[in-house]
Tab-separated table of C-alpha atoms and ligand atoms in Angstrom:
chain	number	residue	atom	x	y	z
A	1	MET	CA	1.574	7.939	29.781
A	2	SER	CA	-0.895	5.263	28.626
A	3	ILE	CA	-1.765	4.537	24.998
A	4	SER	CA	-5.188	6.153	25.435
A	5	GLN	CA	-3.631	9.352	26.833
A	6	ALA	CA	-1.226	9.421	23.890
A	7	ILE	CA	-4.198	9.098	21.522
A	8	GLU	CA	-5.978	12.028	23.197
A	9	LYS	CA	-2.863	14.116	22.694
A	10	ILE	CA	-2.621	13.172	19.028
A	11	GLU	CA	-6.332	13.890	18.474
A	12	ALA	CA	-5.940	17.355	19.956
A	13	ARG	CA	-2.723	18.158	18.117
A	14	TYR	CA	-3.756	16.773	14.710
A	15	ALA	CA	-7.529	17.252	14.677
A	16	HIS	CA	-7.151	18.448	11.075
A	17	GLN	CA	-5.521	15.138	9.984
A	18	PRO	CA	-8.363	12.565	10.096
A	19	GLU	CA	-6.703	9.839	8.011
A	20	PHE	CA	-3.596	9.977	10.184
A	21	ILE	CA	-5.633	9.725	13.394
A	22	GLN	CA	-7.612	6.804	11.923
A	23	ALA	CA	-4.408	4.884	11.139
A	24	VAL	CA	-2.924	5.543	14.587
A	25	LYS	CA	-6.085	4.409	16.379
A	26	GLU	CA	-6.229	1.219	14.316
A	27	VAL	CA	-2.834	0.235	15.680
A	28	ALA	CA	-3.509	1.539	19.194
A	29	ILE	CA	-6.653	-0.502	19.834
A	30	THR	CA	-4.850	-3.786	19.182
A	31	ILE	CA	-1.460	-3.505	20.876
A	32	GLN	CA	-2.494	-3.187	24.537
A	33	PRO	CA	-1.741	-6.864	25.400
A	34	LEU	CA	1.773	-6.442	24.001
A	35	TYR	CA	2.226	-3.159	25.857
A	36	ASP	CA	1.114	-4.747	29.120
A	37	ALA	CA	3.694	-7.515	28.669
A	38	HIS	CA	6.507	-5.005	28.048
A	39	PRO	CA	6.629	-2.251	30.714
A	40	GLU	CA	9.822	-0.904	29.098
A	41	TYR	CA	7.684	0.379	26.189
A	42	SER	CA	5.713	2.766	28.377
A	43	ALA	CA	8.790	3.672	30.421
A	44	LEU	CA	10.541	4.820	27.243
A	45	LYS	CA	7.337	6.317	25.746
A	46	VAL	CA	7.685	4.156	22.639
A	47	PHE	CA	4.127	4.705	21.358
A	48	GLU	CA	4.296	8.471	21.813
A	49	ARG	CA	7.598	8.537	19.946
A	50	LEU	CA	6.279	6.401	17.091
A	51	VAL	CA	3.272	8.587	16.331
A	52	GLU	CA	5.472	11.621	15.624
A	53	PRO	CA	7.396	11.416	12.348
A	54	ASP	CA	11.147	11.978	12.587
A	55	ARG	CA	10.612	14.861	10.162
A	56	VAL	CA	8.339	16.103	7.363
A	57	PHE	CA	9.748	18.008	4.392
A	58	GLY	CA	7.401	20.205	2.382
A	59	PHE	CA	8.382	21.936	-0.828
A	60	ARG	CA	7.039	23.826	-3.819
A	61	VAL	CA	7.241	22.255	-7.278
A	62	ASN	CA	7.263	24.690	-10.202
A	63	TRP	CA	6.870	23.222	-13.674
A	64	GLU	CA	5.760	24.317	-17.123
A	65	ASP	CA	2.773	22.818	-18.946
A	66	ASP	CA	2.639	22.295	-22.727
A	67	LYS	CA	1.327	25.822	-23.272
A	68	GLY	CA	4.335	27.268	-21.482
A	69	ASP	CA	2.246	28.312	-18.460
A	70	VAL	CA	3.914	27.957	-15.070
A	71	GLN	CA	2.151	25.530	-12.729
A	72	VAL	CA	2.759	25.303	-8.988
A	73	ASN	CA	2.186	22.166	-6.889
A	74	ARG	CA	3.043	21.068	-3.357
A	75	GLY	CA	5.360	18.142	-2.615
A	76	TRP	CA	6.202	16.351	0.647
A	77	ARG	CA	8.413	13.626	2.043
A	78	VAL	CA	7.528	12.184	5.436
A	79	GLN	CA	10.494	10.423	7.078
A	80	PHE	CA	8.587	8.581	9.756
A	81	CYS	CA	10.920	6.113	11.444
A	82	ASN	CA	14.286	4.609	10.495
A	83	ALA	CA	14.706	2.314	13.489
A	84	LEU	CA	14.998	-0.801	11.315
A	85	GLY	CA	16.694	0.631	8.224
A	86	PRO	CA	16.557	3.452	5.657
A	87	TYR	CA	13.195	5.230	5.340
A	88	LYS	CA	11.282	3.349	2.661
A	89	GLY	CA	7.890	4.032	1.117
A	90	GLY	CA	6.291	5.155	-2.123
A	91	LEU	CA	5.436	8.472	-3.745
A	92	ARG	CA	1.792	9.237	-4.544
A	93	PHE	CA	0.699	11.778	-7.174
A	94	HIS	CA	-3.001	12.499	-6.727
A	95	PRO	CA	-5.039	15.677	-6.075
A	96	THR	CA	-6.171	14.287	-2.683
A	97	VAL	CA	-2.595	14.106	-1.360
A	98	ASN	CA	-1.956	16.211	1.749
A	99	GLN	CA	0.008	15.828	4.977
A	100	SER	CA	-2.723	13.795	6.694
A	101	VAL	CA	-2.796	11.221	3.880
A	102	LEU	CA	0.995	10.967	3.707
A	103	LYS	CA	1.346	10.681	7.477
A	104	PHE	CA	-1.225	7.867	7.602
A	105	LEU	CA	0.584	6.074	4.794
A	106	GLY	CA	3.994	6.648	6.397
A	107	PHE	CA	2.773	5.448	9.796
A	108	GLU	CA	1.332	2.229	8.289
A	109	GLN	CA	4.531	1.762	6.338
A	110	ILE	CA	6.654	1.522	9.513
A	111	PHE	CA	4.850	-1.634	10.653
A	112	LYS	CA	4.355	-3.074	7.163
A	113	ASN	CA	8.069	-2.833	6.506
A	114	ALA	CA	8.842	-4.351	9.904
A	115	LEU	CA	6.526	-7.267	9.081
A	116	THR	CA	8.569	-8.137	5.976
A	117	GLY	CA	11.488	-8.997	8.260
A	118	LEU	CA	13.772	-6.931	5.990
A	119	PRO	CA	15.915	-4.003	7.212
A	120	ILE	CA	13.747	-1.077	6.101
A	121	GLY	CA	12.248	1.861	7.985
A	122	GLY	CA	9.027	3.715	7.140
A	123	GLY	CA	8.406	6.809	5.021
A	124	LYS	CA	6.065	8.161	2.352
A	125	GLY	CA	5.837	11.113	0.012
A	126	GLY	CA	4.095	12.617	-2.945
A	127	SER	CA	2.353	15.588	-4.424
A	128	ASP	CA	-1.114	17.023	-5.032
A	129	PHE	CA	-0.220	16.968	-8.754
A	130	ASP	CA	-3.003	15.336	-10.817
A	131	PRO	CA	-1.535	13.171	-13.598
A	132	LYS	CA	-4.964	12.695	-15.223
A	133	GLY	CA	-5.216	14.319	-18.628
A	134	LYS	CA	-1.550	15.362	-18.660
A	135	THR	CA	0.584	14.676	-21.720
A	136	ASP	CA	3.721	12.581	-21.517
A	137	SER	CA	5.902	15.686	-21.759
A	138	GLU	CA	3.978	17.343	-18.915
A	139	ILE	CA	4.435	14.229	-16.757
A	140	ARG	CA	8.151	14.273	-17.600
A	141	ARG	CA	8.560	17.947	-16.710
A	142	PHE	CA	6.659	17.492	-13.453
A	143	CYS	CA	8.705	14.419	-12.435
A	144	TYR	CA	11.963	16.242	-13.185
A	145	ALA	CA	10.829	19.264	-11.170
A	146	PHE	CA	9.648	17.087	-8.276
A	147	MET	CA	12.976	15.236	-8.045
A	148	ARG	CA	14.905	18.505	-8.343
A	149	GLU	CA	13.477	19.275	-4.888
A	150	LEU	CA	13.249	15.754	-3.450
A	151	HIS	CA	16.873	14.861	-4.173
A	152	HIS	CA	17.971	17.004	-1.212
A	153	TYR	CA	16.283	14.557	1.172
A	154	VAL	CA	16.842	11.061	-0.268
A	155	SER	CA	19.775	8.739	-0.905
A	156	LYS	CA	20.338	5.002	-1.176
A	157	ASP	CA	21.199	4.338	2.487
A	158	MET	CA	19.032	7.053	3.995
A	159	ASP	CA	15.633	7.302	2.287
A	160	VAL	CA	14.551	5.245	-0.729
A	161	PRO	CA	11.192	6.146	-2.347
A	162	ALA	CA	9.186	4.053	-4.847
A	163	GLY	CA	5.846	4.272	-6.706
A	164	ASP	CA	2.247	4.398	-5.441
A	165	ILE	CA	-0.999	5.780	-6.905
A	166	GLY	CA	-0.162	7.830	-9.995
A	167	VAL	CA	3.511	6.831	-9.922
A	168	GLY	CA	4.495	3.807	-12.016
A	169	GLY	CA	7.507	2.764	-14.079
A	170	ARG	CA	7.404	5.819	-16.368
A	171	GLU	CA	7.392	8.326	-13.494
A	172	VAL	CA	10.079	6.410	-11.565
A	173	SER	CA	12.311	6.464	-14.678
A	174	TYR	CA	11.973	10.227	-15.077
A	175	MET	CA	12.692	10.839	-11.396
A	176	PHE	CA	15.657	8.447	-11.395
A	177	ALA	CA	17.063	10.231	-14.474
A	178	MET	CA	16.894	13.595	-12.706
A	179	TYR	CA	18.503	12.181	-9.548
A	180	LYS	CA	21.380	10.783	-11.621
A	181	ASN	CA	21.701	14.032	-13.481
A	182	LEU	CA	21.945	16.084	-10.286
A	183	THR	CA	24.187	13.768	-8.272
A	184	ARG	CA	26.154	11.867	-10.973
A	185	GLU	CA	25.484	8.741	-8.899
A	186	SER	CA	23.888	5.611	-10.273
A	187	THR	CA	22.561	3.999	-7.102
A	188	GLY	CA	19.439	2.303	-5.837
A	189	VAL	CA	17.979	5.600	-4.599
A	190	ILE	CA	14.496	4.708	-5.872
A	191	THR	CA	12.846	1.339	-6.469
A	192	GLY	CA	10.468	0.231	-9.189
A	193	LYS	CA	13.093	1.092	-11.809
A	194	GLY	CA	13.057	-0.448	-15.284
A	195	VAL	CA	14.546	-3.931	-15.313
A	196	GLY	CA	17.246	-2.877	-17.797
A	197	PHE	CA	18.690	-0.234	-15.431
A	198	GLY	CA	18.622	-1.633	-11.904
A	199	GLY	CA	14.986	-2.628	-11.389
A	200	SER	CA	14.022	-5.995	-9.965
A	201	LEU	CA	12.075	-8.519	-11.961
A	202	MET	CA	8.597	-8.960	-10.435
A	203	ARG	CA	8.477	-5.586	-8.656
A	204	THR	CA	5.508	-4.541	-10.819
A	205	GLU	CA	3.546	-7.678	-9.987
A	206	ALA	CA	4.667	-8.005	-6.367
A	207	THR	CA	1.935	-6.185	-4.417
A	208	GLY	CA	-1.007	-7.837	-6.179
A	209	TYR	CA	0.628	-11.272	-6.303
A	210	GLY	CA	1.723	-10.967	-2.671
A	211	ALA	CA	-1.826	-10.132	-1.520
A	212	VAL	CA	-3.102	-13.294	-3.196
A	213	TYR	CA	-0.269	-15.365	-1.671
A	214	PHE	CA	-1.353	-14.007	1.714
A	215	LEU	CA	-4.946	-14.985	0.921
A	216	GLU	CA	-3.830	-18.513	-0.019
A	217	ASN	CA	-2.249	-18.863	3.429
A	218	MET	CA	-5.452	-17.639	5.125
A	219	LEU	CA	-7.488	-20.160	3.142
A	220	LEU	CA	-5.043	-22.924	3.993
A	221	ALA	CA	-5.403	-22.117	7.695
A	222	GLN	CA	-9.143	-22.833	7.255
A	223	ASN	CA	-8.446	-26.008	5.199
A	224	ASP	CA	-9.724	-24.271	2.094
A	225	THR	CA	-8.324	-23.212	-1.323
A	226	LEU	CA	-8.921	-20.566	-3.984
A	227	LYS	CA	-10.251	-23.083	-6.499
A	228	GLY	CA	-13.598	-21.967	-7.897
A	229	LYS	CA	-13.932	-18.998	-5.510
A	230	LYS	CA	-15.556	-15.812	-6.806
A	231	VAL	CA	-13.543	-12.697	-6.009
A	232	LEU	CA	-14.592	-9.021	-6.004
A	233	ILE	CA	-11.697	-6.686	-6.771
A	234	SER	CA	-11.741	-2.878	-6.825
A	235	GLY	CA	-9.344	-0.601	-8.694
A	236	ALA	CA	-7.913	-1.166	-12.143
A	237	GLY	CA	-4.332	-0.185	-11.454
A	238	ASN	CA	-1.112	-1.939	-10.627
A	239	VAL	CA	-2.264	-3.740	-7.479
A	240	SER	CA	-5.740	-4.607	-8.708
A	241	LEU	CA	-4.880	-6.103	-12.095
A	242	HIS	CA	-1.989	-8.160	-10.727
A	243	ALA	CA	-4.195	-9.452	-7.920
A	244	ALA	CA	-6.770	-10.461	-10.546
A	245	GLU	CA	-4.030	-12.142	-12.588
A	246	LYS	CA	-2.839	-14.250	-9.625
A	247	VAL	CA	-6.405	-15.125	-8.569
A	248	ASN	CA	-6.983	-16.441	-12.096
A	249	ALA	CA	-3.661	-18.321	-12.134
A	250	LEU	CA	-4.521	-20.072	-8.862
A	251	GLY	CA	-7.946	-21.247	-9.989
A	252	GLY	CA	-10.138	-18.483	-8.540
A	253	MET	CA	-12.408	-16.178	-10.535
A	254	ALA	CA	-12.137	-12.380	-10.318
A	255	ILE	CA	-15.538	-11.014	-11.379
A	256	THR	CA	-15.084	-7.256	-10.910
A	257	VAL	CA	-12.591	-4.429	-11.253
A	258	SER	CA	-13.338	-0.718	-10.938
A	259	ASP	CA	-11.958	2.798	-11.201
A	260	SER	CA	-13.043	6.299	-10.245
A	261	GLN	CA	-15.682	6.185	-13.014
A	262	GLY	CA	-17.454	2.957	-12.047
A	263	THR	CA	-17.373	-0.828	-11.868
A	264	LEU	CA	-16.939	-3.551	-14.441
A	265	TYR	CA	-18.749	-6.822	-13.712
A	266	ASP	CA	-18.066	-9.989	-15.685
A	267	GLU	CA	-19.798	-13.049	-14.287
A	268	LYS	CA	-17.710	-15.308	-16.545
A	269	GLY	CA	-14.560	-14.133	-14.769
A	270	LEU	CA	-11.447	-12.235	-15.837
A	271	ASN	CA	-9.113	-14.652	-17.590
A	272	GLN	CA	-5.567	-13.727	-18.639
A	273	GLU	CA	-6.658	-12.491	-22.077
A	274	LYS	CA	-9.180	-10.100	-20.528
A	275	ILE	CA	-6.676	-8.920	-17.891
A	276	ASP	CA	-4.078	-8.219	-20.616
A	277	TRP	CA	-6.708	-6.206	-22.471
A	278	LEU	CA	-7.488	-4.235	-19.285
A	279	LYS	CA	-3.805	-3.514	-18.639
A	280	LYS	CA	-3.394	-2.135	-22.152
A	281	GLN	CA	-6.575	-0.078	-21.905
A	282	LYS	CA	-5.503	1.544	-18.621
A	283	GLN	CA	-1.960	2.155	-19.915
A	284	GLN	CA	-3.484	4.130	-22.780
A	285	ASN	CA	-5.777	6.007	-20.367
A	286	LYS	CA	-8.833	4.670	-22.149
A	287	PRO	CA	-12.178	4.006	-20.406
A	288	LEU	CA	-12.789	0.707	-18.594
A	289	ALA	CA	-16.358	0.824	-19.906
A	290	ASP	CA	-15.109	-0.089	-23.438
A	291	TYR	CA	-14.577	-3.629	-22.099
A	292	VAL	CA	-18.279	-4.407	-22.472
A	293	ASP	CA	-18.174	-3.917	-26.282
A	294	VAL	CA	-15.215	-6.297	-26.616
A	295	HIS	CA	-15.762	-8.958	-23.949
A	296	GLY	CA	-19.341	-8.548	-22.705
A	297	GLY	CA	-20.155	-8.122	-19.028
A	298	GLU	CA	-21.746	-5.078	-17.458
A	299	TRP	CA	-20.588	-1.502	-16.791
A	300	LEU	CA	-22.035	0.177	-13.696
A	301	ALA	CA	-21.254	3.874	-13.888
A	302	LYS	CA	-20.319	5.551	-10.579
A	303	GLN	CA	-20.890	2.358	-8.588
A	304	LYS	CA	-18.641	0.314	-6.343
A	305	PRO	CA	-18.124	-3.440	-6.854
A	306	TRP	CA	-19.459	-4.668	-3.504
A	307	GLN	CA	-23.068	-5.414	-4.468
A	308	PHE	CA	-22.373	-8.868	-5.974
A	309	LYS	CA	-22.394	-12.295	-4.347
A	310	ALA	CA	-18.861	-13.625	-3.889
A	311	ASP	CA	-16.584	-15.558	-1.530
A	312	ILE	CA	-13.721	-13.074	-1.278
A	313	ALA	CA	-13.185	-9.298	-1.615
A	314	ILE	CA	-9.835	-7.639	-2.351
A	315	PRO	CA	-10.175	-3.823	-2.281
A	316	CYS	CA	-7.231	-2.421	-4.277
A	317	ALA	CA	-8.101	1.229	-5.045
A	318	THR	CA	-7.698	3.719	-2.205
A	319	GLN	CA	-8.254	4.589	1.470
A	320	ASN	CA	-11.760	4.402	2.957
A	321	GLU	CA	-13.320	3.005	-0.230
A	322	VAL	CA	-15.256	0.425	1.858
A	323	ASN	CA	-17.628	2.011	4.381
A	324	GLU	CA	-19.971	0.387	6.893
A	325	ALA	CA	-22.792	0.011	4.326
A	326	ASP	CA	-20.373	-1.769	1.970
A	327	ALA	CA	-19.229	-4.016	4.824
A	328	LYS	CA	-22.871	-4.964	5.426
A	329	LEU	CA	-23.091	-5.936	1.742
A	330	PHE	CA	-20.058	-8.215	2.184
A	331	VAL	CA	-21.782	-10.053	5.001
A	332	GLU	CA	-25.142	-10.263	3.181
A	333	ASN	CA	-23.498	-11.479	-0.034
A	334	GLY	CA	-21.567	-14.293	1.595
A	335	VAL	CA	-18.052	-12.802	1.496
A	336	LYS	CA	-15.913	-14.853	3.896
A	337	TYR	CA	-12.485	-13.243	3.354
A	338	VAL	CA	-11.502	-9.587	2.958
A	339	VAL	CA	-7.888	-8.930	1.965
A	340	GLU	CA	-6.683	-5.330	1.731
A	341	GLY	CA	-4.616	-4.764	-1.411
A	342	ALA	CA	-4.894	-0.987	-0.934
A	343	ASN	CA	-3.752	0.922	2.139
A	344	MET	CA	-6.543	1.373	4.718
A	345	PRO	CA	-9.391	0.753	2.231
A	346	LEU	CA	-11.821	-0.095	5.062
A	347	THR	CA	-13.146	2.540	7.445
A	348	ALA	CA	-12.963	1.745	11.164
A	349	GLU	CA	-16.722	1.017	11.172
A	350	ALA	CA	-16.385	-1.362	8.200
A	351	ILE	CA	-13.602	-3.273	9.980
A	352	ASP	CA	-15.712	-3.539	13.146
A	353	HIS	CA	-18.665	-4.886	11.175
A	354	ILE	CA	-16.833	-7.642	9.316
A	355	ARG	CA	-14.889	-8.703	12.413
A	356	LEU	CA	-18.133	-8.892	14.350
A	357	HIS	CA	-19.447	-11.278	11.693
A	358	ARG	CA	-16.243	-13.320	11.713
A	359	VAL	CA	-15.283	-12.492	8.149
A	360	HIS	CA	-11.577	-13.346	7.913
A	361	TYR	CA	-9.791	-10.018	7.520
A	362	ALA	CA	-6.218	-9.300	6.365
A	363	PRO	CA	-5.125	-5.690	6.992
A	364	GLY	CA	-3.158	-3.935	4.249
A	365	LYS	CA	0.015	-3.609	6.260
A	366	ALA	CA	0.275	-7.411	6.193
A	367	ALA	CA	-1.436	-8.341	2.923
A	368	ASN	CA	0.035	-5.695	0.619
A	369	ALA	CA	3.583	-5.846	2.005
A	370	GLY	CA	4.779	-7.837	-1.029
A	371	GLY	CA	5.484	-4.666	-3.019
A	372	VAL	CA	7.803	-3.113	-0.491
A	373	ALA	CA	9.388	-6.506	0.184
A	374	VAL	CA	10.423	-6.825	-3.466
A	375	SER	CA	11.524	-3.180	-3.389
A	376	ALA	CA	13.876	-4.146	-0.549
A	377	LEU	CA	15.121	-7.051	-2.684
A	378	GLU	CA	15.718	-4.496	-5.473
A	379	MET	CA	17.803	-2.429	-3.031
A	380	SER	CA	19.952	-5.443	-2.156
A	381	GLN	CA	20.361	-6.403	-5.829
A	382	ASN	CA	21.499	-2.821	-6.515
A	383	SER	CA	23.980	-2.951	-3.638
A	384	VAL	CA	25.680	-6.105	-4.925
A	385	ARG	CA	25.096	-5.077	-8.580
A	386	GLN	CA	23.526	-8.387	-9.517
A	387	TYR	CA	20.079	-9.407	-10.701
A	388	GLN	CA	17.934	-12.265	-9.480
A	389	THR	CA	15.663	-14.227	-11.802
A	390	PHE	CA	11.873	-13.875	-11.843
A	391	GLU	CA	11.577	-17.318	-10.241
A	392	GLN	CA	14.059	-16.466	-7.459
A	393	VAL	CA	12.195	-13.269	-6.584
A	394	ASP	CA	8.829	-15.042	-6.760
A	395	GLU	CA	10.040	-17.727	-4.346
A	396	ARG	CA	11.315	-15.071	-1.925
A	397	LEU	CA	7.988	-13.231	-2.181
A	398	LYS	CA	6.001	-16.398	-1.453
A	399	GLY	CA	8.223	-17.129	1.539
A	400	ILE	CA	7.930	-13.580	2.890
A	401	MET	CA	4.117	-13.567	2.564
A	402	LYS	CA	3.910	-16.930	4.332
A	403	ASP	CA	6.166	-15.660	7.129
A	404	ILE	CA	4.031	-12.526	7.559
A	405	HIS	CA	0.886	-14.662	7.652
A	406	ASP	CA	2.320	-17.148	10.131
A	407	SER	CA	3.855	-14.573	12.443
A	408	ALA	CA	0.571	-12.578	12.570
A	409	ALA	CA	-1.421	-15.768	13.211
A	410	ASN	CA	1.009	-16.882	15.937
A	411	ALA	CA	0.875	-13.492	17.675
A	412	SER	CA	-2.926	-13.567	17.549
A	413	GLU	CA	-2.801	-16.963	19.274
A	414	GLN	CA	-0.058	-16.001	21.756
A	415	TYR	CA	-1.882	-12.900	22.990
A	416	GLY	CA	-5.255	-14.623	23.277
A	417	GLN	CA	-6.872	-12.974	20.254
A	418	THR	CA	-7.664	-16.147	18.275
A	419	ASP	CA	-11.214	-17.247	18.994
A	420	ASN	CA	-12.282	-20.732	18.022
A	421	GLY	CA	-10.236	-20.801	14.819
A	422	TYR	CA	-10.996	-17.167	13.938
A	423	VAL	CA	-7.572	-15.527	13.659
A	424	ASP	CA	-7.315	-11.808	14.489
A	425	TYR	CA	-4.814	-10.909	11.751
A	426	MET	CA	-5.253	-7.208	12.472
A	427	ALA	CA	-4.161	-7.553	16.100
A	428	GLY	CA	-1.495	-10.127	15.217
A	429	ALA	CA	0.080	-8.042	12.442
A	430	ASN	CA	0.018	-4.862	14.511
A	431	MET	CA	1.674	-6.580	17.455
A	432	VAL	CA	4.413	-8.263	15.381
A	433	GLY	CA	5.235	-5.074	13.447
A	434	PHE	CA	5.054	-2.892	16.540
A	435	LYS	CA	7.213	-5.229	18.638
A	436	ARG	CA	10.031	-5.319	16.078
A	437	VAL	CA	10.191	-1.528	15.929
A	438	ALA	CA	9.617	-1.005	19.654
A	439	ASP	CA	12.426	-3.412	20.596
A	440	ALA	CA	14.817	-1.475	18.354
A	441	LEU	CA	13.760	1.827	19.939
A	442	VAL	CA	14.290	0.391	23.416
A	443	ALA	CA	17.765	-0.818	22.382
A	444	PHE	CA	18.612	2.681	21.129
A	445	GLY	CA	17.635	4.386	24.404
A	446	ILE	CA	15.965	7.714	23.702
A	447	LEU	CA	17.619	8.513	20.389
A	448	ASN	CA	15.425	7.646	17.373
B	1	NDP	P1	-2.708	2.867	-9.421
B	1	NDP	O1	-2.570	4.324	-9.606
B	1	NDP	O2	-1.974	1.943	-10.322
B	1	NDP	O3	-4.246	2.445	-9.466
B	1	NDP	C1	-5.190	2.976	-8.594
B	1	NDP	C2	-6.558	2.496	-9.032
B	1	NDP	O4	-7.507	2.854	-8.039
B	1	NDP	C3	-7.025	3.132	-10.338
B	1	NDP	O5	-7.836	2.216	-11.037
B	1	NDP	C4	-7.870	4.310	-9.837
B	1	NDP	O6	-8.886	4.711	-10.754
B	1	NDP	C5	-8.507	3.714	-8.614
B	1	NDP	N1	-8.854	4.771	-7.669
B	1	NDP	C6	-8.005	5.662	-7.097
B	1	NDP	N2	-8.686	6.510	-6.321
B	1	NDP	C7	-9.993	6.126	-6.405
B	1	NDP	C8	-11.200	6.593	-5.814
B	1	NDP	N3	-11.189	7.630	-4.973
B	1	NDP	N4	-12.353	5.931	-6.132
B	1	NDP	C9	-12.353	4.879	-6.985
B	1	NDP	N5	-11.254	4.407	-7.574
B	1	NDP	C10	-10.101	5.006	-7.279
B	1	NDP	O7	-2.304	2.600	-7.887
B	1	NDP	P2	-1.800	1.272	-7.224
B	1	NDP	O8	-2.514	0.114	-7.797
B	1	NDP	O9	-0.318	1.295	-7.175
B	1	NDP	O10	-2.272	1.496	-5.705
B	1	NDP	C11	-3.580	1.132	-5.256
B	1	NDP	C12	-3.582	1.035	-3.740
B	1	NDP	O11	-2.610	0.064	-3.322
B	1	NDP	C13	-3.215	2.319	-2.995
B	1	NDP	O12	-3.922	2.356	-1.769
B	1	NDP	C14	-1.737	2.137	-2.709
B	1	NDP	O13	-1.294	2.921	-1.614
B	1	NDP	C15	-1.712	0.656	-2.381
B	1	NDP	N6	-0.401	0.025	-2.494
B	1	NDP	C16	0.293	0.062	-3.658
B	1	NDP	C17	1.516	-0.563	-3.769
B	1	NDP	C18	2.256	-0.655	-5.049
B	1	NDP	O14	3.237	-1.411	-5.100
B	1	NDP	N7	1.845	0.013	-6.106
B	1	NDP	C19	2.145	-1.193	-2.574
B	1	NDP	C20	1.270	-1.269	-1.419
B	1	NDP	C21	0.064	-0.645	-1.396
B	1	NDP	P3	-8.620	5.951	-11.761
B	1	NDP	O15	-7.603	5.429	-12.723
B	1	NDP	O16	-9.952	6.217	-12.360
B	1	NDP	O17	-8.120	7.067	-10.895
């Protein structure tokens, strides 16, 4: 069966899962040259196997709100593929979470994790629970209730979750506490833990920093640097604010951040003092718009950040936040590099448009792999019960991001996708990630 026949099958079977189909197609359209060079992949139906998760667990989460009313949410864990190591991928708490979203995230995670070169498989999970407006005690009760169900399906050598949208250090701590309580085991079953009880230094910063390290390598490949470059960033969460911090540290100038309420524009750039203020504001669940009273700039309610002139864009909020019209704005406004901090933030049409106009494009599975890479380093630190210093982890992260960049660029060249200096990072990353997993599946025969 060819890749296109496998896609038709998936489209028919999962017509109700558009995000999942989008993610599968994005990989499918780029791996044909690799598939042609490896007939054993089609003989063993590797692609068809990889688009079906190993298993999907769904469960009910009952919890009590502050008024004593019983609330009921849905929870899931998608164990997609453990060919390279334990299932690994974050937990998302957001009202938009459903099986399609988690399957797209889990599918992407397989290849992202393979790209890190570390022994981790792909998975994802979460709940349609909405943390917005909940008190700390409600968050705690929900996290406990969620882990009471999830603990049946995870363990340190089998499936190791982490954070994602709506799940940060506080939520991870509550879930870890419940896991320990139920199992009496203190293991690295979840990453993103507090540094005092098994967490790795730099895990919080890793995704945003890693995306900017990837960008530095892209710039270097074009004999360019970040110095003086204007950068549009979306989101005002973990990935976004740490990306802004690293852009600033490396001499660039982040001029926007955003959230679900609108966009903040500061033409003078976000320096460390302003970023620290933003971090505090978001931690306290206070509005981004307050920034204008303290630091100046402009608040654009219900608008995205893509209307401004800039050199670089790093979307760091959520899937499909950049559509074709936004991609046209990138091209019109002189954006030369787009680096995905979020997972699948560009629609298929947006990707086509910027690639057509030779905007250098780093897909999320390559550019935002720094978070899961440091999570894997946290797992190994937990296994040997030793910590590494901030500097040691940072050096590893830089090395991993450079390796991902170089291997994607080399694959783009090797399979004839580099055109006059324009590197096809999307094709390169997909082929490198896919090949590592596919070769393992071939070695295993038809199990896995
Ligand atoms: P956070 O929850 O910390 O922040 C998410 C940010 O995006 C918030 O500012 C949120 O605004 C905004 N946002 C979410 N949904 C929307 C929307 N529909 N429209 C506009 N803004 C929105 O999440 P993270 O920073 O951890 O994750 C961001 C992205 O990065 C996700 O795609 C995630 O999968 C990806 N990622 C995260 C990793 C990590 O280590 N955390 C690792 C790899 C990828 P508001 O507060 O108003 O909701």
